[in-house]
Structures are given as structure tokens and as C-alpha cells.
PDB file of N, CA and C in Angstrom:
ATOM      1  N   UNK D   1      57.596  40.584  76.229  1.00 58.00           N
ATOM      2  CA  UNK D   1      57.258  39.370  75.525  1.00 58.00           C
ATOM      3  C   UNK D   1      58.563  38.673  75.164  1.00 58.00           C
ATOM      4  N   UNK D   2      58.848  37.310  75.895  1.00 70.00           N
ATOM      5  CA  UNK D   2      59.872  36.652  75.559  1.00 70.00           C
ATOM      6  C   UNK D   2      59.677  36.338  73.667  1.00 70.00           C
ATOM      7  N   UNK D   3      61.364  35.915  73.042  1.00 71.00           N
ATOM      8  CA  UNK D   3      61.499  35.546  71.818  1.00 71.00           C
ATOM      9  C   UNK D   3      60.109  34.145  71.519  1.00 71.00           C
ATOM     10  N   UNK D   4      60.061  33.541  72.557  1.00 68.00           N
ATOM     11  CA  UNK D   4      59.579  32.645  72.285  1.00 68.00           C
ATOM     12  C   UNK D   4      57.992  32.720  71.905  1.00 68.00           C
ATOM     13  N   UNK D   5      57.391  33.699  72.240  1.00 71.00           N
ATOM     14  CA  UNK D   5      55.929  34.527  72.321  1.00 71.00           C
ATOM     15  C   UNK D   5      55.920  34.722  70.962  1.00 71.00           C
ATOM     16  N   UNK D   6      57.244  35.800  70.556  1.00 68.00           N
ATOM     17  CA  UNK D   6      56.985  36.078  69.549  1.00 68.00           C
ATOM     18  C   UNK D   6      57.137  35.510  68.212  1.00 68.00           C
ATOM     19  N   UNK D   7      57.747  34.161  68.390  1.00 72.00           N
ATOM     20  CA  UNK D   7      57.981  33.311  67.439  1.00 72.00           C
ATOM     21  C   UNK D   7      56.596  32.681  67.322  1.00 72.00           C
ATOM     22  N   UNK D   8      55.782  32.453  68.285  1.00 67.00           N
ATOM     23  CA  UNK D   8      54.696  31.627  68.314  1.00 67.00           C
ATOM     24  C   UNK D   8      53.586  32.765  67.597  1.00 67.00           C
ATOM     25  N   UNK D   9      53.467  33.594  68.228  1.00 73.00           N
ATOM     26  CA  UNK D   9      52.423  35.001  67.361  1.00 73.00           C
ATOM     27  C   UNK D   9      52.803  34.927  66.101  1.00 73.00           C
ATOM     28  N   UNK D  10      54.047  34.893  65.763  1.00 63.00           N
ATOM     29  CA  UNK D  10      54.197  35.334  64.004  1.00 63.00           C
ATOM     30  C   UNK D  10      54.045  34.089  63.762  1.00 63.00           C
ATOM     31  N   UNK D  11      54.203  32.717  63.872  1.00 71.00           N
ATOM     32  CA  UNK D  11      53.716  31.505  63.457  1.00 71.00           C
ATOM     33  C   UNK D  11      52.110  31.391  63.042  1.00 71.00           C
ATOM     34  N   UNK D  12      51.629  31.893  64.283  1.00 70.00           N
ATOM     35  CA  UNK D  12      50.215  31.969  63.963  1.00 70.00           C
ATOM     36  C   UNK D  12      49.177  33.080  63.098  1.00 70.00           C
ATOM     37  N   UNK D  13      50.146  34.031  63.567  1.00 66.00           N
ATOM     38  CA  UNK D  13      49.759  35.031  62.354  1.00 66.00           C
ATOM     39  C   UNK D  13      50.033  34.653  60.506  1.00 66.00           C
ATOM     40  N   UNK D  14      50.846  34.324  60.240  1.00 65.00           N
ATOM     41  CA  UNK D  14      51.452  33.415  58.890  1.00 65.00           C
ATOM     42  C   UNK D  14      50.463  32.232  58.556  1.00 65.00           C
ATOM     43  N   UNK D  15      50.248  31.734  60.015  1.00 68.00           N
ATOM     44  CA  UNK D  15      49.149  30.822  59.581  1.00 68.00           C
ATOM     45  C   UNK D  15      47.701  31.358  59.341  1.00 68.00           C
ATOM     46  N   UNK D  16      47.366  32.154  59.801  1.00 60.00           N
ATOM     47  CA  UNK D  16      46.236  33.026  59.663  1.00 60.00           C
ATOM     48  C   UNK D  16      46.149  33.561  58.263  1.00 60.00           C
ATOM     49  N   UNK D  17      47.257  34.469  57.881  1.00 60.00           N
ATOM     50  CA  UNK D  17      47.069  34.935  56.599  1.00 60.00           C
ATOM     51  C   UNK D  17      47.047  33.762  55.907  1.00 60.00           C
ATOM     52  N   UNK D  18      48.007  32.680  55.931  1.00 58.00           N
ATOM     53  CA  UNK D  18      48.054  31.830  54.494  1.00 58.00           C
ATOM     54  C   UNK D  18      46.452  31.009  54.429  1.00 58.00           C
ATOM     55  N   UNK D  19      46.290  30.771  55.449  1.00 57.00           N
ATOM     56  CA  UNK D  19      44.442  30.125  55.549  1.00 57.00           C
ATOM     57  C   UNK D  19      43.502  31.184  55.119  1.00 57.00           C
ATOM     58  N   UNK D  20      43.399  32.418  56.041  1.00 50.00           N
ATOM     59  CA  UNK D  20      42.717  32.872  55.129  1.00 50.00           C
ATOM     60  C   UNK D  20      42.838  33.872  53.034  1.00 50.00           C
ATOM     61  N   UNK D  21      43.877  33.620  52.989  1.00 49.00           N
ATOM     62  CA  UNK D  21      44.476  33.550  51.613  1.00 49.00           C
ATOM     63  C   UNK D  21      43.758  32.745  50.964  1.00 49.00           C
ATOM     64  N   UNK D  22      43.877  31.501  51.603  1.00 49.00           N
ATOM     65  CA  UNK D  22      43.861  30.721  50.798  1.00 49.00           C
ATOM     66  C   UNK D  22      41.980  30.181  50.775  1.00 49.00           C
ATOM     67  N   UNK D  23      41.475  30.206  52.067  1.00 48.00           N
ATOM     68  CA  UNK D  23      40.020  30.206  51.975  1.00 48.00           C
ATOM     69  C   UNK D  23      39.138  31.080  51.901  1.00 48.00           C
ATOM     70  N   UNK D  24      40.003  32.085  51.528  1.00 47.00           N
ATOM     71  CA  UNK D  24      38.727  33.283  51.009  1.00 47.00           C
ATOM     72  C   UNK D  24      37.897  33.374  50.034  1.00 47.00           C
ATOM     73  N   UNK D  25      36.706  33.315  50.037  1.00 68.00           N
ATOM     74  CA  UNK D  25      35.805  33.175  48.943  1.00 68.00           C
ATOM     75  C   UNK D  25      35.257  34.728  47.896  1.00 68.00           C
ATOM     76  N   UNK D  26      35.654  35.724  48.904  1.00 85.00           N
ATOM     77  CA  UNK D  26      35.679  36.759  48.403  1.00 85.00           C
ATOM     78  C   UNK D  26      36.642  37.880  48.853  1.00 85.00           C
ATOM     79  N   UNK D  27      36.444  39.203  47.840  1.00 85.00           N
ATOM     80  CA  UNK D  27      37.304  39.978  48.142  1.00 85.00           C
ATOM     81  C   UNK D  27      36.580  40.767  49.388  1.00 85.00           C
ATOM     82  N   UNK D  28      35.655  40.290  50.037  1.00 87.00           N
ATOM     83  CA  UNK D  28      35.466  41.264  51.258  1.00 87.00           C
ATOM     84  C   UNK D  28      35.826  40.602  52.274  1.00 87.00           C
ATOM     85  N   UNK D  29      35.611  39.229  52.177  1.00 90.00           N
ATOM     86  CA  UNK D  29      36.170  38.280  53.266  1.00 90.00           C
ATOM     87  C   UNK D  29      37.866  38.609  53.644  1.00 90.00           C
ATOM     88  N   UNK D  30      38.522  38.477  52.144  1.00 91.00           N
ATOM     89  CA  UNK D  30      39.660  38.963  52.188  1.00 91.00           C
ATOM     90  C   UNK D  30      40.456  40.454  52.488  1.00 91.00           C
ATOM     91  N   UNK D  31      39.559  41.085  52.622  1.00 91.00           N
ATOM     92  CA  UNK D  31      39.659  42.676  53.218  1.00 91.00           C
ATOM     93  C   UNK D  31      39.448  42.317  54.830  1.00 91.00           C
ATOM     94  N   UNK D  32      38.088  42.098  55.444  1.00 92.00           N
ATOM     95  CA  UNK D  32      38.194  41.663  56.494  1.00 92.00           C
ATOM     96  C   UNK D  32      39.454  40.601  57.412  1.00 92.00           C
ATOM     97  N   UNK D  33      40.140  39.574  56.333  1.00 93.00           N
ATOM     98  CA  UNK D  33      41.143  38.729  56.685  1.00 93.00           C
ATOM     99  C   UNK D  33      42.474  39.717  56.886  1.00 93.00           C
ATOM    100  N   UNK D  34      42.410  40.931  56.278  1.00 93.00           N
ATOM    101  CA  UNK D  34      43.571  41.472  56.385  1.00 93.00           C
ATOM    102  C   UNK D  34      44.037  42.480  57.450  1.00 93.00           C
ATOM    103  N   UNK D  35      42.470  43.322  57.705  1.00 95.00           N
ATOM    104  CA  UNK D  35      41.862  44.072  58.894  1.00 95.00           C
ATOM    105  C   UNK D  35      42.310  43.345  60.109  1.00 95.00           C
ATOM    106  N   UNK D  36      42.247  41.758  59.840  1.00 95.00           N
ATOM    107  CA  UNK D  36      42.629  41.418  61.429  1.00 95.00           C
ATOM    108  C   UNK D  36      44.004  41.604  61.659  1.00 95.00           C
ATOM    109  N   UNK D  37      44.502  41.024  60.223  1.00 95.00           N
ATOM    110  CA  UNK D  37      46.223  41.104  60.414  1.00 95.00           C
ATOM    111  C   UNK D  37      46.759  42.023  60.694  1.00 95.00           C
ATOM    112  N   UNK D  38      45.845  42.898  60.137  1.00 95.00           N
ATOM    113  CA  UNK D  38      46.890  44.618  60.353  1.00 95.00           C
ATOM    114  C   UNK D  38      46.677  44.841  62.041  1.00 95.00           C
ATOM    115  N   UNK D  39      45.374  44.378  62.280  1.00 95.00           N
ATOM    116  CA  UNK D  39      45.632  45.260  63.786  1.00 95.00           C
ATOM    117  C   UNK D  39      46.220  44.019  64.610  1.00 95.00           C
ATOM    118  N   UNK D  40      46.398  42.751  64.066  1.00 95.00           N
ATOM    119  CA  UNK D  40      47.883  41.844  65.612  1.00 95.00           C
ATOM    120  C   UNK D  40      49.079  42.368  65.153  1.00 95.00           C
ATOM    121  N   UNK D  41      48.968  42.877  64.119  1.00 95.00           N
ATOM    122  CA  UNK D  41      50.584  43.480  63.763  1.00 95.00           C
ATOM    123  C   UNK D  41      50.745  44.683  64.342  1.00 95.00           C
ATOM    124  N   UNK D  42      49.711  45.579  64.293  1.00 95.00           N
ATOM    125  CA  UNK D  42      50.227  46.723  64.867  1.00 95.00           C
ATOM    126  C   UNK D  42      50.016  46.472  66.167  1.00 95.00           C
ATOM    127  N   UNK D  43      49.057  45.724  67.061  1.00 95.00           N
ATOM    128  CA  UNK D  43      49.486  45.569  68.497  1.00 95.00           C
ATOM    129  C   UNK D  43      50.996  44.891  68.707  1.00 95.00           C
ATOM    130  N   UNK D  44      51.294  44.077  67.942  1.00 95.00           N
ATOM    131  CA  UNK D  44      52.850  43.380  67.878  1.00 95.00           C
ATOM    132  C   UNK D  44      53.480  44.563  67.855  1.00 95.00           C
ATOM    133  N   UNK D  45      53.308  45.486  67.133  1.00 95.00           N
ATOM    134  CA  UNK D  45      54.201  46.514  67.049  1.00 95.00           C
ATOM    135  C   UNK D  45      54.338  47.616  68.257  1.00 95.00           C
ATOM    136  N   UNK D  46      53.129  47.597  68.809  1.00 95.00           N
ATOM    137  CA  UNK D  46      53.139  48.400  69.543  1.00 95.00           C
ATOM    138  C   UNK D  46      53.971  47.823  70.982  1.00 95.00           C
ATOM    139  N   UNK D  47      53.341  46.698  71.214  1.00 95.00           N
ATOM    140  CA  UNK D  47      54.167  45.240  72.239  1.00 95.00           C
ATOM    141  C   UNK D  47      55.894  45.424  72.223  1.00 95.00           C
ATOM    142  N   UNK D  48      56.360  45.883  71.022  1.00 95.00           N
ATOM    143  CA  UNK D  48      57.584  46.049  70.677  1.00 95.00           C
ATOM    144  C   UNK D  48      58.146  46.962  70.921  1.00 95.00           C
ATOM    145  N   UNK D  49      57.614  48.221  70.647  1.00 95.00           N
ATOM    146  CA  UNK D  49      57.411  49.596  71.159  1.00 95.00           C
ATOM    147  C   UNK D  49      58.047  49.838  72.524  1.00 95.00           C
ATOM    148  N   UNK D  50      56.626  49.322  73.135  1.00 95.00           N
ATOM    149  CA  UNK D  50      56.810  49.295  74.804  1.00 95.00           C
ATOM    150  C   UNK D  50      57.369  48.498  75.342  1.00 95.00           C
ATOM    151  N   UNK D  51      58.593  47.121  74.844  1.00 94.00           N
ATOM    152  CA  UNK D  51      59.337  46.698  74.944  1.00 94.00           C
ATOM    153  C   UNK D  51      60.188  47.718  75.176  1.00 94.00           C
ATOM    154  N   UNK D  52      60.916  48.267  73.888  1.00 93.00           N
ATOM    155  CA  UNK D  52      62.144  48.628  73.885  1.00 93.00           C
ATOM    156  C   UNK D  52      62.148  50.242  74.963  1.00 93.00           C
ATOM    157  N   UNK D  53      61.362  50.483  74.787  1.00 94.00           N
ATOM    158  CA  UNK D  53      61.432  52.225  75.604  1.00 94.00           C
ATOM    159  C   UNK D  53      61.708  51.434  77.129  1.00 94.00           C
ATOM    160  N   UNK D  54      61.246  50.334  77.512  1.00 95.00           N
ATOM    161  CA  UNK D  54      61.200  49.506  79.438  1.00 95.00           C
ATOM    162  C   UNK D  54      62.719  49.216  79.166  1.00 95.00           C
ATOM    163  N   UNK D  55      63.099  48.765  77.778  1.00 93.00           N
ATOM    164  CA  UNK D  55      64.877  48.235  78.124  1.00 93.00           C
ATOM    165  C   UNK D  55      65.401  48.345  76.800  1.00 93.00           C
ATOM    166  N   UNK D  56      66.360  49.332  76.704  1.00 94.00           N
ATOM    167  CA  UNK D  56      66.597  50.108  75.486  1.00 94.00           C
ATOM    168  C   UNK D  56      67.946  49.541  75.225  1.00 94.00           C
ATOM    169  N   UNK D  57      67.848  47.781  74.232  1.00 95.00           N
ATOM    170  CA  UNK D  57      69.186  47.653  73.496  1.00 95.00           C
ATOM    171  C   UNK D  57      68.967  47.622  72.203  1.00 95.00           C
ATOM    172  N   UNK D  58      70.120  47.174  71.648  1.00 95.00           N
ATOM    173  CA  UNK D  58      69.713  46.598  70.101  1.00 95.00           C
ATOM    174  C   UNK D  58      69.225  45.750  69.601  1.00 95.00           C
ATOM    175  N   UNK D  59      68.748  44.737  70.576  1.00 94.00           N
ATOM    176  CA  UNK D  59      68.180  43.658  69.786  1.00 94.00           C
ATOM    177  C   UNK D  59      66.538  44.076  69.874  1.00 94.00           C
ATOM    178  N   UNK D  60      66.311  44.659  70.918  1.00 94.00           N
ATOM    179  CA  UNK D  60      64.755  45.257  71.427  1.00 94.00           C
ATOM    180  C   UNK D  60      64.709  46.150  70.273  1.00 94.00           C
ATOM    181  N   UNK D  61      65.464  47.085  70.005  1.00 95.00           N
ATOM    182  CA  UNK D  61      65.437  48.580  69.137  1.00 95.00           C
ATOM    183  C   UNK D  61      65.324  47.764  67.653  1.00 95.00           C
ATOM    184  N   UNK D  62      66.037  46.705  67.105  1.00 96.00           N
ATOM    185  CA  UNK D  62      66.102  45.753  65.887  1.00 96.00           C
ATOM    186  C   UNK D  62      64.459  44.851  65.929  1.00 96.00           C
ATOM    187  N   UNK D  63      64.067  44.155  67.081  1.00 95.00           N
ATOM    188  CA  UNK D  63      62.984  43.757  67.039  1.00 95.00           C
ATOM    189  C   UNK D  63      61.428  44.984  66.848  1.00 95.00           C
ATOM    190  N   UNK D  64      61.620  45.791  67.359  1.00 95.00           N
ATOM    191  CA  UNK D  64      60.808  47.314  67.183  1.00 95.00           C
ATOM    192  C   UNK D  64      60.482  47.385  66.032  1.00 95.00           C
ATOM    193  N   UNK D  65      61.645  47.710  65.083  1.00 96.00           N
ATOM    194  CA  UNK D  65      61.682  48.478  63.757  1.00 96.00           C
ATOM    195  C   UNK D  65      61.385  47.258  63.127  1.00 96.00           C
ATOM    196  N   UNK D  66      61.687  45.672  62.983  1.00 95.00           N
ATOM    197  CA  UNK D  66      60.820  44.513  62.383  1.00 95.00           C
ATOM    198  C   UNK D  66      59.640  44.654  62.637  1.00 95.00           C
ATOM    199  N   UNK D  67      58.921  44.636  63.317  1.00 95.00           N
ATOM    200  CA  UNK D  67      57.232  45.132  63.877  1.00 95.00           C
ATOM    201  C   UNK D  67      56.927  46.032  63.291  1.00 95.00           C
ATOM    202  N   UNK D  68      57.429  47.298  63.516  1.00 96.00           N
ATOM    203  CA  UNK D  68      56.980  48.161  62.459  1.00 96.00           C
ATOM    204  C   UNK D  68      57.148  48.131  61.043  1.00 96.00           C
ATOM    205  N   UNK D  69      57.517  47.055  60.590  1.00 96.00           N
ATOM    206  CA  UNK D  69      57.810  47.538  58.994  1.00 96.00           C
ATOM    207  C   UNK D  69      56.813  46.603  59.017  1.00 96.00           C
ATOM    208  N   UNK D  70      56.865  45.262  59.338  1.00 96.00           N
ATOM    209  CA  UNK D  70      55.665  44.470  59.305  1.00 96.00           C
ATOM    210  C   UNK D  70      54.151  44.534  59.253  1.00 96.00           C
ATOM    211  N   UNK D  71      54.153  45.796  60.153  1.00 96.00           N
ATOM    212  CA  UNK D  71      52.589  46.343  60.270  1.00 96.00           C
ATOM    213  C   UNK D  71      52.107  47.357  59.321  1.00 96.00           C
ATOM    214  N   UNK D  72      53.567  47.966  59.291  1.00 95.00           N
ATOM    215  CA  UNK D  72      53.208  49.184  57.703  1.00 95.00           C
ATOM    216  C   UNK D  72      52.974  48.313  56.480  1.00 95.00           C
ATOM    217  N   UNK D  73      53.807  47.163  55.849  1.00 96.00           N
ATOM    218  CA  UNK D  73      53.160  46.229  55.122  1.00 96.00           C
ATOM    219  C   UNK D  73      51.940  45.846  55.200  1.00 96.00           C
ATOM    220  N   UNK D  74      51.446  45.072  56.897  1.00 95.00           N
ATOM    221  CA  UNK D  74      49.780  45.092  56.582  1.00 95.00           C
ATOM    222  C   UNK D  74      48.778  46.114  56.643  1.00 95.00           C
ATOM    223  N   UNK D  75      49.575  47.485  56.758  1.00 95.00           N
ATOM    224  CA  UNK D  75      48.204  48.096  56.020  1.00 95.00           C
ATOM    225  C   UNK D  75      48.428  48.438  55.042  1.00 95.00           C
ATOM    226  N   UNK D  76      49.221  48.019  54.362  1.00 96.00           N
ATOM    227  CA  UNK D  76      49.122  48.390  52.859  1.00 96.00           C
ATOM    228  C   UNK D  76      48.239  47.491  52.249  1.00 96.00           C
ATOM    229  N   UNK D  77      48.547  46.242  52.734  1.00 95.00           N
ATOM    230  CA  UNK D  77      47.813  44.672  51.933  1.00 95.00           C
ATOM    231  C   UNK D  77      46.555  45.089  52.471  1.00 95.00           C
ATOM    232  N   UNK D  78      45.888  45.715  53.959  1.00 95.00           N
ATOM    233  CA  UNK D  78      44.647  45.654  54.269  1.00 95.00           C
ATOM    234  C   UNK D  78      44.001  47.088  53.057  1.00 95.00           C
ATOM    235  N   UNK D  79      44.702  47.638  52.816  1.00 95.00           N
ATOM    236  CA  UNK D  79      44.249  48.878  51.853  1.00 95.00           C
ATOM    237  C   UNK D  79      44.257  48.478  50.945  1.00 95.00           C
ATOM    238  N   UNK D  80      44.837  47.959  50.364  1.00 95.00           N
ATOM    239  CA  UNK D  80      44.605  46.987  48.650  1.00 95.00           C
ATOM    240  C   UNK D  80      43.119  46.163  48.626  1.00 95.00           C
ATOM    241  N   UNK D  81      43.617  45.002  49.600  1.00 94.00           N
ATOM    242  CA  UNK D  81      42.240  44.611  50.068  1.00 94.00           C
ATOM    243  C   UNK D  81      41.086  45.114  49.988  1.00 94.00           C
ATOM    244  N   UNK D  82      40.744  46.024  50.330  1.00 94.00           N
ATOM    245  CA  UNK D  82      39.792  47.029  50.774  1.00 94.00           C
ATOM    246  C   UNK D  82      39.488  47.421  49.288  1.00 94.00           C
ATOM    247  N   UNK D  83      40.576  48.299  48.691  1.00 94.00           N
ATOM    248  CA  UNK D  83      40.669  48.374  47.519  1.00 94.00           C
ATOM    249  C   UNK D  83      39.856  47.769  46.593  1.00 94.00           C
ATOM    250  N   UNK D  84      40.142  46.238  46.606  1.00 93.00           N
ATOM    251  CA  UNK D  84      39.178  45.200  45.537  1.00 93.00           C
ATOM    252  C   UNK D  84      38.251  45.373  46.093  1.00 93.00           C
ATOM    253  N   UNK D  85      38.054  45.125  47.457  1.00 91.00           N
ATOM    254  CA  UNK D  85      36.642  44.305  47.646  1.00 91.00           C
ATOM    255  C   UNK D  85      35.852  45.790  47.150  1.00 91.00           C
ATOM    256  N   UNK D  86      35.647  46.861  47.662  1.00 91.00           N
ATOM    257  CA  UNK D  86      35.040  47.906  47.117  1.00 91.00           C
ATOM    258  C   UNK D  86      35.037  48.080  45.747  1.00 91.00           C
ATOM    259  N   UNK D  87      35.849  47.233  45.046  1.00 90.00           N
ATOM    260  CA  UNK D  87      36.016  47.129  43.327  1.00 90.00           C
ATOM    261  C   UNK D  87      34.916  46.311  43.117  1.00 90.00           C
ATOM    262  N   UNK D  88      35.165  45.170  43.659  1.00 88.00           N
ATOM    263  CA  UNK D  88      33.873  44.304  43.338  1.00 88.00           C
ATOM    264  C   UNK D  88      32.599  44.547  43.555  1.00 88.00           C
ATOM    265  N   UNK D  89      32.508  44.747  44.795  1.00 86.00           N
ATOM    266  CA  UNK D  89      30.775  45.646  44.785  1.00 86.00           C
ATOM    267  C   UNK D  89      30.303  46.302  44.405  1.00 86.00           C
ATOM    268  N   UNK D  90      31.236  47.499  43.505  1.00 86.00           N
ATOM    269  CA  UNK D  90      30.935  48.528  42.250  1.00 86.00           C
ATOM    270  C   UNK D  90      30.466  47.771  41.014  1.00 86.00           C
ATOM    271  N   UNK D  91      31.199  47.063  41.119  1.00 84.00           N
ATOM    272  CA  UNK D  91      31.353  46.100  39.666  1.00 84.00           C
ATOM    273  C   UNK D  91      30.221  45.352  39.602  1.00 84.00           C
ATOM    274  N   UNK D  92      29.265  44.928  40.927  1.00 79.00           N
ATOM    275  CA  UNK D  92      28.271  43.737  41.295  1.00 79.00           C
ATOM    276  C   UNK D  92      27.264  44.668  41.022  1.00 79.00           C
ATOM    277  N   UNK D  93      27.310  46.086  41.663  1.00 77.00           N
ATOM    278  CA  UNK D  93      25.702  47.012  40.813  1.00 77.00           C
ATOM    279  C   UNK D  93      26.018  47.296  39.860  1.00 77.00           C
ATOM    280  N   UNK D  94      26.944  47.453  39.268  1.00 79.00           N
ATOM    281  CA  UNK D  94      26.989  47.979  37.574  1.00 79.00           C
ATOM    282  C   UNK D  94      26.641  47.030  36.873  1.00 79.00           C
ATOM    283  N   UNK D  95      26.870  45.515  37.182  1.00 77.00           N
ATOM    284  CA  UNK D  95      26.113  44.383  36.250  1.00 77.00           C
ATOM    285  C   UNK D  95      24.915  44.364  37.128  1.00 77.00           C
ATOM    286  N   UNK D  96      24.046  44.743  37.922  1.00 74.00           N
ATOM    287  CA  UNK D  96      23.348  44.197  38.582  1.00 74.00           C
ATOM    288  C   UNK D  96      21.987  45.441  37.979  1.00 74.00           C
ATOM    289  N   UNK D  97      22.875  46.472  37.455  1.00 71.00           N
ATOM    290  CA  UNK D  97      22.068  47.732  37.419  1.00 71.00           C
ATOM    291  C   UNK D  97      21.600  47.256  36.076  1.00 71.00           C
ATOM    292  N   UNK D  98      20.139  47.944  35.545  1.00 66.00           N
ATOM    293  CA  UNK D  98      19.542  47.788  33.957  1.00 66.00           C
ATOM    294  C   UNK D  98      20.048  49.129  33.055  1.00 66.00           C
ATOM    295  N   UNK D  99      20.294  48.673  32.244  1.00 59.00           N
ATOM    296  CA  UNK D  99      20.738  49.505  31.573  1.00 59.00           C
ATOM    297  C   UNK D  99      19.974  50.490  30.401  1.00 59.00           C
TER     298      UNK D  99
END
């Protein structure tokens, strides 16, 4: 994947998260919004991967380890995510439940 691929993927990925950030109406929507991110990141990562092992310099080996930290970030945010939204639906039968 030329620089230029990957400037355009992380453009659109950035745009992805900040839209759906920003138009999420809930925390499951927003779990799901993050689920996607995590897995173009970890295919990015993996894309990067199998970059550098086909041609092993430093800028390939430097672009690699950016991908991977990137993707370990989104599953952290997709696990937080996840996190709430399963907060909230606890929270939606416990008011929903009679007491």
C-alpha cells in the first residue's frame, strides 16, 4: 500500500470516527461505531505487517509499529464502548424493572 493509500484510509477513518462520535445517538450505536474502527485498524495493521516482512526497512518497520499502536488504542476505545453501552442497558432494566 503506497503512502498515499494510507493517508487516504486514515483520512477516512478520522472521518468515520469523528461522524460517528459525533452522530451517535447511543451508547450501542457508539460501541458498534468503534467495532468498525477497531477492525480497519487492525486490517491497517495487519496491511502493515505484511508490508514490512515483503520489504524489511525502517520506514515499513516505523509504519508497522504506528498501525499497531493505533489498533491497540481502538480496542481499547471499542472495549470502553462496549463497556457503556452494556452500562446502559443494565441501567434501562433496572429503571424499567418494578420494584
Amino acid at each position: 500500500m503506497s503512502m498515499k493509500h494510507v493517508i487516504v484510509t486514515l483520512a477516512a477513518a478520522m472521518t468515520l470516527s469523528l461522524t460517528s462520535a459525533l452522530c451517535a445517538q447511543t451508547a450501542t450505536d457508539e460501541a458498534a461505531a468503534a467495532q468498525d474502527y477497531k477492525r480497519m485498524t487492525m486490517d491497517e495493521a495487519t496491511a502493515a505487517d505484511d508490508k514490512f516482512h515483503a520489504n524489511r526497512t525502517q520506514a515499513n518497520m516505523l509504519a508497522r509499529d504506528k498501525a499497531e499502536a493505533e489498533a491497540a488504542e481502538a480496542i481499547k476505545q471499542a472495549h470502553a464502548a462496549e463497556d457503556r453501552a452494556r452500562a446502559d442497558r443494565e441501567s434501562a432494566v433496572k429503571a424499567a424493572s418494578p420494584r
